[in-house]
CSV table of C-alpha atoms in Angstrom, one decimal:
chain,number,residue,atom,x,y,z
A,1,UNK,CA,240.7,166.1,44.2
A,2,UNK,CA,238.1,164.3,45.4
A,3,UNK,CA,238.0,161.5,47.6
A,4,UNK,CA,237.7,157.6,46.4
A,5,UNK,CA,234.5,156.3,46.5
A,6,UNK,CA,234.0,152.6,48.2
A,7,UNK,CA,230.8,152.1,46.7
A,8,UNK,CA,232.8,152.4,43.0
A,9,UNK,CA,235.9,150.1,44.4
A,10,UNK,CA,233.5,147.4,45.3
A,11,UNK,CA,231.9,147.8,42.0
A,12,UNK,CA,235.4,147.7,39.9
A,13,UNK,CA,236.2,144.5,42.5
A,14,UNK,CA,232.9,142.6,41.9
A,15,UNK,CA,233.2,143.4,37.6
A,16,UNK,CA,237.1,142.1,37.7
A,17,UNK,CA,236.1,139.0,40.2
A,18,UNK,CA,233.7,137.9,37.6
A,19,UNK,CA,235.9,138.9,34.5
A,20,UNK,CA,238.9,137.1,36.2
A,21,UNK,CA,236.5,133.5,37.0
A,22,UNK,CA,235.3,134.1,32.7
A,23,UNK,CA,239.5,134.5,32.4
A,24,UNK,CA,240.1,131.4,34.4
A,25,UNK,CA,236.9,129.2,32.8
A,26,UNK,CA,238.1,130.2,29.2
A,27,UNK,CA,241.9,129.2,29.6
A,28,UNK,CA,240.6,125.9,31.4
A,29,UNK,CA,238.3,124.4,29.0
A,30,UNK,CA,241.6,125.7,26.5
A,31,UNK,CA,243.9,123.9,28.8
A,32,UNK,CA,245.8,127.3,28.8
A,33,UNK,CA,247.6,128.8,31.7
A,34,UNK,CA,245.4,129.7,34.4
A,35,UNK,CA,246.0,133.8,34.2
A,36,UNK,CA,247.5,134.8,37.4
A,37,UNK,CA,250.0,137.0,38.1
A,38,UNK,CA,253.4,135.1,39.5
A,39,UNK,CA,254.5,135.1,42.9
A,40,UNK,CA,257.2,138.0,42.2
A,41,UNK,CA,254.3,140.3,42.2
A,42,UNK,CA,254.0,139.7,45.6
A,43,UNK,CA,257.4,141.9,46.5
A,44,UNK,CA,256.7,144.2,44.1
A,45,UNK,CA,253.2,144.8,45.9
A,46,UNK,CA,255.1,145.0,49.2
A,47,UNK,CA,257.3,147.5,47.9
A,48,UNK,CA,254.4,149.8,46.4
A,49,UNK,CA,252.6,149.1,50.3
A,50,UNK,CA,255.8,150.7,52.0
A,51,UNK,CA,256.3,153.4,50.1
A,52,UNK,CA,252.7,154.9,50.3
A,53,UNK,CA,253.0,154.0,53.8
A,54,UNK,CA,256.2,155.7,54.3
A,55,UNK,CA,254.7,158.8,52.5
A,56,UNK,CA,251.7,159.0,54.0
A,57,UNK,CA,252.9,158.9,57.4
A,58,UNK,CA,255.2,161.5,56.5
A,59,UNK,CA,252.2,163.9,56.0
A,60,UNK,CA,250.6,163.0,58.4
A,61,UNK,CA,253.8,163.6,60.7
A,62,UNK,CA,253.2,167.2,59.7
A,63,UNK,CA,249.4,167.4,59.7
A,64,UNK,CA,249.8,166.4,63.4
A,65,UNK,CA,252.5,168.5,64.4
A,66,UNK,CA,251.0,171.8,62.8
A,67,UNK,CA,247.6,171.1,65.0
A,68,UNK,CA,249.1,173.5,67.5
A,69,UNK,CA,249.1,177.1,66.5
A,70,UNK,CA,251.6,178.5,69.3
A,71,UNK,CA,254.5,176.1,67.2
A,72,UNK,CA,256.1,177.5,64.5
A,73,UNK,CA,254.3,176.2,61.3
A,74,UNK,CA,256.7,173.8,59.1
A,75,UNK,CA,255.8,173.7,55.6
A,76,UNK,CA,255.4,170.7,53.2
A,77,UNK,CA,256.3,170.1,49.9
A,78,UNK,CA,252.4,170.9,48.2
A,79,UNK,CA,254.0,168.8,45.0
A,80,UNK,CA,255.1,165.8,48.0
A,81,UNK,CA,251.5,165.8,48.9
A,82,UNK,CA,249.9,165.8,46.1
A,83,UNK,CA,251.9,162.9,44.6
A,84,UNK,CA,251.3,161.2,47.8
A,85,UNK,CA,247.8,161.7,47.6
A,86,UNK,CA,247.7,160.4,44.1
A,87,UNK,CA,249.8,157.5,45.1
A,88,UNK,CA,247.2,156.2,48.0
A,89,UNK,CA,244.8,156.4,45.5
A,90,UNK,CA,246.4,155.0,42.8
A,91,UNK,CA,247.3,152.0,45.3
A,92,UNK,CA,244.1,151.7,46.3
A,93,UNK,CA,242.2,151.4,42.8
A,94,UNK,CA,245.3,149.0,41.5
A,95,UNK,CA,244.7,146.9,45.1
A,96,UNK,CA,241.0,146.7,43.6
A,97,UNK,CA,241.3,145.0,40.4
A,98,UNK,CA,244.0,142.6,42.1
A,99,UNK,CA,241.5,141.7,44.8
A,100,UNK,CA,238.5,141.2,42.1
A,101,UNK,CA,240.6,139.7,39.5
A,102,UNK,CA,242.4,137.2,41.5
A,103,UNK,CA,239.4,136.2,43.9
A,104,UNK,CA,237.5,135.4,40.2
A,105,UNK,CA,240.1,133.1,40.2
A,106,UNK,CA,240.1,131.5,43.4
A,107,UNK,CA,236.7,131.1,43.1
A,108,UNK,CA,237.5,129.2,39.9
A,109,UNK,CA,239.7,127.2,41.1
A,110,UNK,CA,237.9,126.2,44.9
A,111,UNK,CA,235.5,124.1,42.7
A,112,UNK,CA,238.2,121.8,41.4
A,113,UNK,CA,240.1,122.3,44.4
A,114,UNK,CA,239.5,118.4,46.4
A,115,UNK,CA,240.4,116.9,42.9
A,116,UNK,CA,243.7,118.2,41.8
A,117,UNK,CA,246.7,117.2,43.7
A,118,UNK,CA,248.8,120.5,42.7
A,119,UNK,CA,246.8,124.0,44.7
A,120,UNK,CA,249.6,126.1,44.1
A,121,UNK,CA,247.9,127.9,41.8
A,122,UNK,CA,244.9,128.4,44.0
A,123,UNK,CA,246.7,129.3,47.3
A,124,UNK,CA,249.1,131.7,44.7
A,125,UNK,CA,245.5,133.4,43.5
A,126,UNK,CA,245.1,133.5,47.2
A,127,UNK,CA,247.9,134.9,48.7
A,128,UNK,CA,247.6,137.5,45.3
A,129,UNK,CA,244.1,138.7,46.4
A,130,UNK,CA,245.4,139.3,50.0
A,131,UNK,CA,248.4,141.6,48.6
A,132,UNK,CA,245.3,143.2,46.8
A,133,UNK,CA,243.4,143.3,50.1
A,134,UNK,CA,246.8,145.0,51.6
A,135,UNK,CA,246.8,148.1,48.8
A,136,UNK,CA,243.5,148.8,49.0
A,137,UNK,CA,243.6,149.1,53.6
A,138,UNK,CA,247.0,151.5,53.2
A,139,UNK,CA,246.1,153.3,49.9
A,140,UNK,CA,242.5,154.0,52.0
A,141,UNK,CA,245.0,154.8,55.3
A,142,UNK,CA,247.2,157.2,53.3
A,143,UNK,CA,244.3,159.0,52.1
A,144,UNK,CA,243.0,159.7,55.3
A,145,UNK,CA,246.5,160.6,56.3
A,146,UNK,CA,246.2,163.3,53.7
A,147,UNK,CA,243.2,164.7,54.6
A,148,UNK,CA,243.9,168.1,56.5
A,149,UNK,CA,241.4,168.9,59.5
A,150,UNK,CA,239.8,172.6,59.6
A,151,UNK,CA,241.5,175.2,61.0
A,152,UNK,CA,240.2,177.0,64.4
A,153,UNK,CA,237.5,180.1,63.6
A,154,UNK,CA,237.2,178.4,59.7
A,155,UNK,CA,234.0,177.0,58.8
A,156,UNK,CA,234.4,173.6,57.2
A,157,UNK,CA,233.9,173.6,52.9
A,158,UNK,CA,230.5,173.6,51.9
A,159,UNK,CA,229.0,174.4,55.7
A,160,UNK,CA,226.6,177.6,56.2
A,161,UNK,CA,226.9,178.1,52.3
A,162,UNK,CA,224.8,176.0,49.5
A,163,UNK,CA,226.7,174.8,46.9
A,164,UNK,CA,230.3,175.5,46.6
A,165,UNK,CA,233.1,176.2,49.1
A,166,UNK,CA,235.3,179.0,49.5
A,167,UNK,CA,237.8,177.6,46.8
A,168,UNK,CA,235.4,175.9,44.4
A,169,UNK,CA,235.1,172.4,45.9
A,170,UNK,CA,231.9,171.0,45.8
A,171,UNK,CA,229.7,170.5,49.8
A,172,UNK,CA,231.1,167.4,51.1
A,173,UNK,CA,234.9,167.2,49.6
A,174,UNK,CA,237.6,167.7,52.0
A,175,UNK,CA,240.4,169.4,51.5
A,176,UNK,CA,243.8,167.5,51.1
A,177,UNK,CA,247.3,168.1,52.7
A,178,UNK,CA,248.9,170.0,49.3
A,179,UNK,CA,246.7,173.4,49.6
A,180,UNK,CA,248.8,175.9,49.0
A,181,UNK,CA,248.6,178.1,52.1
């Protein structure tokens, strides 16, 4: 699995922050709804936060504890890391488009923002854009928590060899906390 690229998240947050001002300009001139998400979605985000943080520390509780070799080894679950992997990314790339879709918005709405007398829905678009800020800083964490260091005497994937590593990932990919060894 490889991992995420920032260059693409900041490209996925800059194509949703202009999609989600469009969204916002559209639904004005309409007098529609301005389209943010409601401020339930705030817990819900918290909940998604603690469990990839709660998983991901969990593998990295192991990746640290199996560093030295004169312990007994403890194995992990390869399925429990793999869906935590996936999770931390999955948080991360979700995090994105709320971040880019809701700071579209706030963007939107700053302009108007001295001549309404009701900002809720500006601060809400705010404090939405933050929780995005949140998913996309722990699902980037957990990642990293995934990420298993090289052994002792093992040459890292992709070094002293062009091309391809010893299992078939490309040079530069690091190897995640689910290999089954």
């Amino acid at each position: 699995m490889k991992p995420i690229n920032p260059l693409r998240l900041m490209l996925i947050g800059l194509v949703l922050a202009v999609a989600g001002w469009a969204a916002t300009a559209i639904t004005n001139r309409f007098s529609m709804a301005t389209p943010v998400l409601p401020a339930t979605a705030l817990a819900t985000m918290a909940v998604i936060v603690a469990i990839t943080l709660v998983l991901g520390i969990r593998v990295l509780r192991w990746r640290n504890s199996n560093r030295d070799s004169s312990k007994k080894k403890t194995a992990l679950d390869p399925i429990l890391a793999a869906r935590t992997l996936v999770l931390a990314q999955a948080c991360a790339y979700a995090g994105t488009v709320l971040l880019g879709w809701h700071t579209g918005i706030f963007l939107d709405q700053l302009r108007v923002w001295s001549l309404r007398s009701d900002q809720g829905i500006t601060l809400l678009a705010l404090a939405m854009a933050s929780g995005g800020l949140a998913m996309i800083v722990v699902g980037l964490l957990v990642e990293r928590f995934c990420k298993i260091p090289p052994e002792d005497g093992e040459t890292p994937p992709g070094e002293g060899q062009p091309g391809r590593g010893a299992r078939g990932e490309a040079a530069g990919e690091g190897e995640y906390a689910y290999r089954g060894d």
